[in-house]
PDB file of C-alpha atoms in Angstrom:
ATOM      1  CA  MET A   1     -19.542  16.835 -45.592  1.00 54.00           C
ATOM      2  CA  LYS A   2     -21.412  18.071 -42.516  1.00 59.00           C
ATOM      3  CA  LYS A   3     -22.414  14.522 -41.617  1.00 57.00           C
ATOM      4  CA  GLY A   4     -18.769  13.354 -41.754  1.00 55.00           C
ATOM      5  CA  SER A   5     -17.611  16.264 -39.595  1.00 54.00           C
ATOM      6  CA  LEU A   6     -20.279  15.575 -36.991  1.00 49.00           C
ATOM      7  CA  LEU A   7     -19.359  11.891 -36.921  1.00 50.00           C
ATOM      8  CA  LEU A   8     -15.661  12.738 -36.421  1.00 49.00           C
ATOM      9  CA  LEU A   9     -16.510  15.287 -33.721  1.00 51.00           C
ATOM     10  CA  GLY A  10     -18.718  12.738 -31.936  1.00 52.00           C
ATOM     11  CA  ALA A  11     -15.974  10.078 -32.056  1.00 49.00           C
ATOM     12  CA  LEU A  12     -13.397  12.516 -30.673  1.00 45.00           C
ATOM     13  CA  SER A  13     -15.653  13.573 -27.806  1.00 49.00           C
ATOM     14  CA  VAL A  14     -16.309   9.942 -26.811  1.00 44.00           C
ATOM     15  CA  TRP A  15     -12.568   9.169 -26.963  1.00 43.00           C
ATOM     16  CA  SER A  16     -11.665  12.216 -24.840  1.00 42.00           C
ATOM     17  CA  CYS A  17     -14.233  11.287 -22.190  1.00 44.00           C
ATOM     18  CA  GLU A  18     -12.812   7.768 -21.983  1.00 40.00           C
ATOM     19  CA  THR A  19      -9.215   8.924 -21.458  1.00 38.00           C
ATOM     20  CA  ALA A  20     -10.179  11.538 -18.865  1.00 40.00           C
ATOM     21  CA  ARG A  21     -11.652   8.903 -16.536  1.00 35.00           C
ATOM     22  CA  PRO A  22      -9.258   8.293 -13.585  1.00 36.00           C
ATOM     23  CA  LYS A  23      -7.889   4.765 -13.179  1.00 36.00           C
ATOM     24  CA  THR A  24      -8.044   4.043  -9.441  1.00 35.00           C
ATOM     25  CA  PRO A  25      -8.159   0.821  -7.464  1.00 36.00           C
ATOM     26  CA  PRO A  26     -11.485  -0.289  -5.983  1.00 36.00           C
ATOM     27  CA  THR A  27     -12.405   1.598  -2.831  1.00 34.00           C
ATOM     28  CA  TYR A  28     -14.954   1.342  -0.051  1.00 32.00           C
ATOM     29  CA  GLY A  29     -18.115   3.234  -0.865  1.00 29.00           C
ATOM     30  CA  GLY A  30     -16.831   4.154  -4.325  1.00 29.00           C
ATOM     31  CA  ALA A  31     -14.899   7.198  -3.068  1.00 31.00           C
ATOM     32  CA  ALA A  32     -11.509   8.010  -4.549  1.00 32.00           C
ATOM     33  CA  SER A  33      -8.456   6.729  -2.711  1.00 35.00           C
ATOM     34  CA  GLU A  34      -6.607   9.282  -0.582  1.00 38.00           C
ATOM     35  CA  GLY A  35      -3.222   8.006  -1.646  1.00 39.00           C
ATOM     36  CA  LEU A  36      -0.758   5.902   0.258  1.00 39.00           C
ATOM     37  CA  TYR A  37       1.500   8.575   1.647  1.00 39.00           C
ATOM     38  CA  GLU A  38      -1.206  10.454   3.460  1.00 41.00           C
ATOM     39  CA  LYS A  39      -2.489   9.348   6.843  1.00 39.00           C
ATOM     40  CA  GLY A  40      -3.905   5.841   7.015  1.00 44.00           C
ATOM     41  CA  GLY A  41      -7.510   4.942   6.575  1.00 46.00           C
ATOM     42  CA  SER A  42      -7.914   5.329   2.836  1.00 53.00           C
ATOM     43  CA  GLY A  43     -10.561   3.316   1.064  1.00 63.00           C
ATOM     44  CA  VAL A  44      -8.335   0.743  -0.675  1.00 71.00           C
ATOM     45  CA  LEU A  45      -9.640  -2.730   0.119  1.00 76.00           C
ATOM     46  CA  PRO A  46      -7.423  -4.552   2.636  1.00 81.00           C
ATOM     47  CA  PHE A  47      -5.694  -7.908   2.288  1.00 82.00           C
ATOM     48  CA  LEU A  48      -7.235 -10.805   4.191  1.00 86.00           C
ATOM     49  CA  ILE A  49      -4.680 -11.641   6.889  1.00 88.00           C
ATOM     50  CA  GLN A  50      -5.475 -14.705   8.951  1.00 86.00           C
ATOM     51  CA  ALA A  51      -2.353 -15.147  11.071  1.00 89.00           C
ATOM     52  CA  THR A  52      -0.219 -13.284  13.571  1.00 91.00           C
ATOM     53  CA  SER A  53       3.518 -13.793  13.324  1.00 93.00           C
ATOM     54  CA  SER A  54       5.343 -15.430  16.216  1.00 94.00           C
ATOM     55  CA  ASP A  55       8.630 -13.836  15.087  1.00 95.00           C
ATOM     56  CA  ASP A  56       9.372 -10.686  17.120  1.00 95.00           C
ATOM     57  CA  THR A  57      11.404  -9.229  14.222  1.00 97.00           C
ATOM     58  CA  TYR A  58       8.753  -9.702  11.488  1.00 95.00           C
ATOM     59  CA  GLY A  59       8.061  -6.261  10.035  1.00 95.00           C
ATOM     60  CA  PHE A  60       9.996  -4.461  12.767  1.00 96.00           C
ATOM     61  CA  THR A  61      13.505  -4.788  11.282  1.00 96.00           C
ATOM     62  CA  ALA A  62      15.026  -4.058   7.908  1.00 95.00           C
ATOM     63  CA  ASN A  63      16.372  -7.630   7.866  1.00 94.00           C
ATOM     64  CA  ASN A  64      12.861  -9.113   8.134  1.00 96.00           C
ATOM     65  CA  PRO A  65      10.425  -6.752   6.364  1.00 96.00           C
ATOM     66  CA  VAL A  66       6.854  -7.608   5.448  1.00 95.00           C
ATOM     67  CA  ARG A  67       7.030  -8.770   1.810  1.00 94.00           C
ATOM     68  CA  VAL A  68       3.845  -7.439   0.197  1.00 93.00           C
ATOM     69  CA  GLY A  69       5.071  -7.816  -3.408  1.00 90.00           C
ATOM     70  CA  GLY A  70       3.592  -6.096  -6.432  1.00 89.00           C
ATOM     71  CA  GLY A  71       6.731  -4.343  -7.688  1.00 87.00           C
ATOM     72  CA  ARG A  72       6.501  -0.993  -9.406  1.00 81.00           C
ATOM     73  CA  GLU A  73       3.027  -1.666 -10.810  1.00 83.00           C
ATOM     74  CA  ALA A  74       1.100  -2.713  -7.702  1.00 89.00           C
ATOM     75  CA  GLY A  75       3.581  -2.449  -4.815  1.00 88.00           C
ATOM     76  CA  VAL A  76       2.333   0.840  -3.405  1.00 91.00           C
ATOM     77  CA  ARG A  77      -1.266  -0.390  -3.502  1.00 92.00           C
ATOM     78  CA  ASN A  78      -0.219  -3.701  -1.877  1.00 93.00           C
ATOM     79  CA  GLN A  79       1.455  -1.780   0.939  1.00 94.00           C
ATOM     80  CA  GLN A  80      -1.734   0.163   1.481  1.00 94.00           C
ATOM     81  CA  ARG A  81      -3.838  -3.027   1.362  1.00 93.00           C
ATOM     82  CA  TYR A  82      -1.584  -4.608   3.995  1.00 94.00           C
ATOM     83  CA  LEU A  83      -1.646  -1.586   6.303  1.00 95.00           C
ATOM     84  CA  ASN A  84      -5.433  -1.258   5.952  1.00 93.00           C
ATOM     85  CA  ALA A  85      -5.758  -4.859   7.188  1.00 93.00           C
ATOM     86  CA  LEU A  86      -3.958  -4.176  10.480  1.00 94.00           C
ATOM     87  CA  LEU A  87      -5.541  -3.270  13.806  1.00 92.00           C
ATOM     88  CA  GLY A  88      -4.150  -2.437  17.225  1.00 94.00           C
ATOM     89  CA  PRO A  89      -3.650  -5.179  19.833  1.00 92.00           C
ATOM     90  CA  ARG A  90      -7.285  -5.011  21.008  1.00 91.00           C
ATOM     91  CA  GLY A  91      -8.795  -4.386  17.584  1.00 92.00           C
ATOM     92  CA  GLU A  92      -8.307  -0.604  17.627  1.00 93.00           C
ATOM     93  CA  PRO A  93      -8.178   1.163  14.255  1.00 94.00           C
ATOM     94  CA  ILE A  94      -4.626   2.204  13.404  1.00 93.00           C
ATOM     95  CA  ASN A  95      -3.199   5.252  11.686  1.00 95.00           C
ATOM     96  CA  TYR A  96      -0.128   4.961   9.522  1.00 95.00           C
ATOM     97  CA  GLU A  97       2.213   7.473   7.998  1.00 95.00           C
ATOM     98  CA  HIS A  98       5.002   6.965   5.488  1.00 95.00           C
ATOM     99  CA  GLU A  99       8.262   8.044   7.127  1.00 95.00           C
ATOM    100  CA  GLY A 100      10.543   7.402   4.160  1.00 92.00           C
ATOM    101  CA  ASN A 101      12.690   4.785   2.477  1.00 92.00           C
ATOM    102  CA  CYS A 102      15.805   2.969   3.560  1.00 92.00           C
ATOM    103  CA  CYS A 103      18.004  -0.014   3.164  1.00 90.00           C
ATOM    104  CA  ALA A 104      18.733  -0.356  -0.570  1.00 83.00           C
ATOM    105  CA  PHE A 105      19.053  -3.897  -1.918  1.00 81.00           C
ATOM    106  CA  LYS A 106      19.492  -5.565  -5.324  1.00 82.00           C
ATOM    107  CA  ILE A 107      16.444  -6.966  -7.112  1.00 79.00           C
ATOM    108  CA  GLY A 108      16.169  -9.000 -10.303  1.00 74.00           C
ATOM    109  CA  ASP A 109      14.069  -6.634 -12.419  1.00 64.00           C
ATOM    110  CA  GLY A 110      12.475  -3.287 -11.782  1.00 58.00           C
ATOM    111  CA  GLY A 111      13.342  -0.507  -9.424  1.00 55.00           C
ATOM    112  CA  ILE A 112      15.975   2.011 -10.424  1.00 63.00           C
ATOM    113  CA  ASP A 113      19.130   0.310 -11.669  1.00 69.00           C
ATOM    114  CA  ASN A 114      17.713  -3.013 -10.376  1.00 76.00           C
ATOM    115  CA  GLU A 115      17.758  -1.657  -6.848  1.00 80.00           C
ATOM    116  CA  GLY A 116      14.838  -1.579  -4.439  1.00 85.00           C
ATOM    117  CA  GLN A 117      14.323   0.137  -1.109  1.00 89.00           C
ATOM    118  CA  LEU A 118      12.177  -0.670   1.880  1.00 92.00           C
ATOM    119  CA  ASP A 119       9.378   1.677   2.890  1.00 95.00           C
ATOM    120  CA  VAL A 120       9.192   2.648   6.563  1.00 96.00           C
ATOM    121  CA  TYR A 121       5.848   3.438   8.215  1.00 97.00           C
ATOM    122  CA  SER A 122       4.946   4.832  11.606  1.00 96.00           C
ATOM    123  CA  ILE A 123       1.950   3.007  13.128  1.00 95.00           C
ATOM    124  CA  THR A 124      -0.183   4.517  15.895  1.00 94.00           C
ATOM    125  CA  TRP A 125      -3.551   3.934  17.539  1.00 94.00           C
ATOM    126  CA  LYS A 126      -5.531   5.643  20.279  1.00 93.00           C
ATOM    127  CA  GLY A 127      -3.912   5.185  23.683  1.00 88.00           C
ATOM    128  CA  GLN A 128      -0.541   4.095  22.323  1.00 89.00           C
ATOM    129  CA  LYS A 129       2.443   5.746  23.976  1.00 88.00           C
ATOM    130  CA  GLN A 130       5.040   5.415  21.222  1.00 92.00           C
ATOM    131  CA  PRO A 131       4.626   4.756  17.459  1.00 94.00           C
ATOM    132  CA  LEU A 132       5.768   1.435  15.993  1.00 94.00           C
ATOM    133  CA  LYS A 133       7.956   1.367  12.879  1.00 97.00           C
ATOM    134  CA  LEU A 134       7.131  -1.173  10.193  1.00 97.00           C
ATOM    135  CA  TYR A 135       9.378  -2.055   7.245  1.00 97.00           C
ATOM    136  CA  LEU A 136       7.625  -3.100   4.007  1.00 96.00           C
ATOM    137  CA  ASN A 137       9.146  -4.610   0.866  1.00 94.00           C
ATOM    138  CA  MET A 138       7.081  -4.187  -2.289  1.00 93.00           C
ATOM    139  CA  TYR A 139       9.595  -5.995  -4.525  1.00 90.00           C
ATOM    140  CA  GLU A 140       9.305  -9.462  -2.983  1.00 90.00           C
ATOM    141  CA  GLU A 141       6.282 -11.530  -1.981  1.00 92.00           C
ATOM    142  CA  GLY A 142       5.946 -13.599   1.147  1.00 92.00           C
ATOM    143  CA  PRO A 143       3.321 -14.940   3.511  1.00 93.00           C
ATOM    144  CA  LEU A 144       1.437 -12.084   5.168  1.00 94.00           C
ATOM    145  CA  ALA A 145       0.740 -11.979   8.894  1.00 94.00           C
ATOM    146  CA  ALA A 146       0.109  -9.318  11.504  1.00 94.00           C
ATOM    147  CA  PRO A 147       3.300  -8.385  13.364  1.00 96.00           C
ATOM    148  CA  VAL A 148       3.612  -9.324  17.047  1.00 95.00           C
ATOM    149  CA  GLY A 149       1.558  -6.877  19.126  1.00 93.00           C
ATOM    150  CA  LEU A 150      -0.900  -6.066  16.333  1.00 93.00           C
ATOM    151  CA  SER A 151      -3.980  -7.878  15.077  1.00 91.00           C
ATOM    152  CA  ALA A 152      -5.694  -8.155  11.705  1.00 89.00           C
ATOM    153  CA  ALA A 153      -9.180  -7.326  10.523  1.00 81.00           C
ATOM    154  CA  ARG A 154     -10.817 -10.628   9.549  1.00 70.00           C
TER     155      ARG A 154
END
């Protein structure tokens, strides 16, 4: 009887340790991610972006948002990966801050009532006079590039 109780207790303690472990995306240096809606610079690994857009509206208008994809499962992380890949015009590190959501649109599956919204971010870097606003769409995928005036970490 004691042996069976100890075995059950041991199994329960192993199970509880497994479920208590946080499920976070990979990060630089193994530190926990700060979360997307805090200031930029978290440890989530960036996308590899190899091009700069030639379209002046890419990312800067609600009609032409950056389509990072991922939907409800990975969309927030994809937004963070995209933003972490961007640099200022001369390679300066950027800071980003989530300003809010806008511009509801219909999507096939997911979202609330099959409706998605764009996320709006304020982008700054040292020496910049006025923040840039970027529009990101996590419900649709598209080719990724740095917006005009920014560069990408390669």
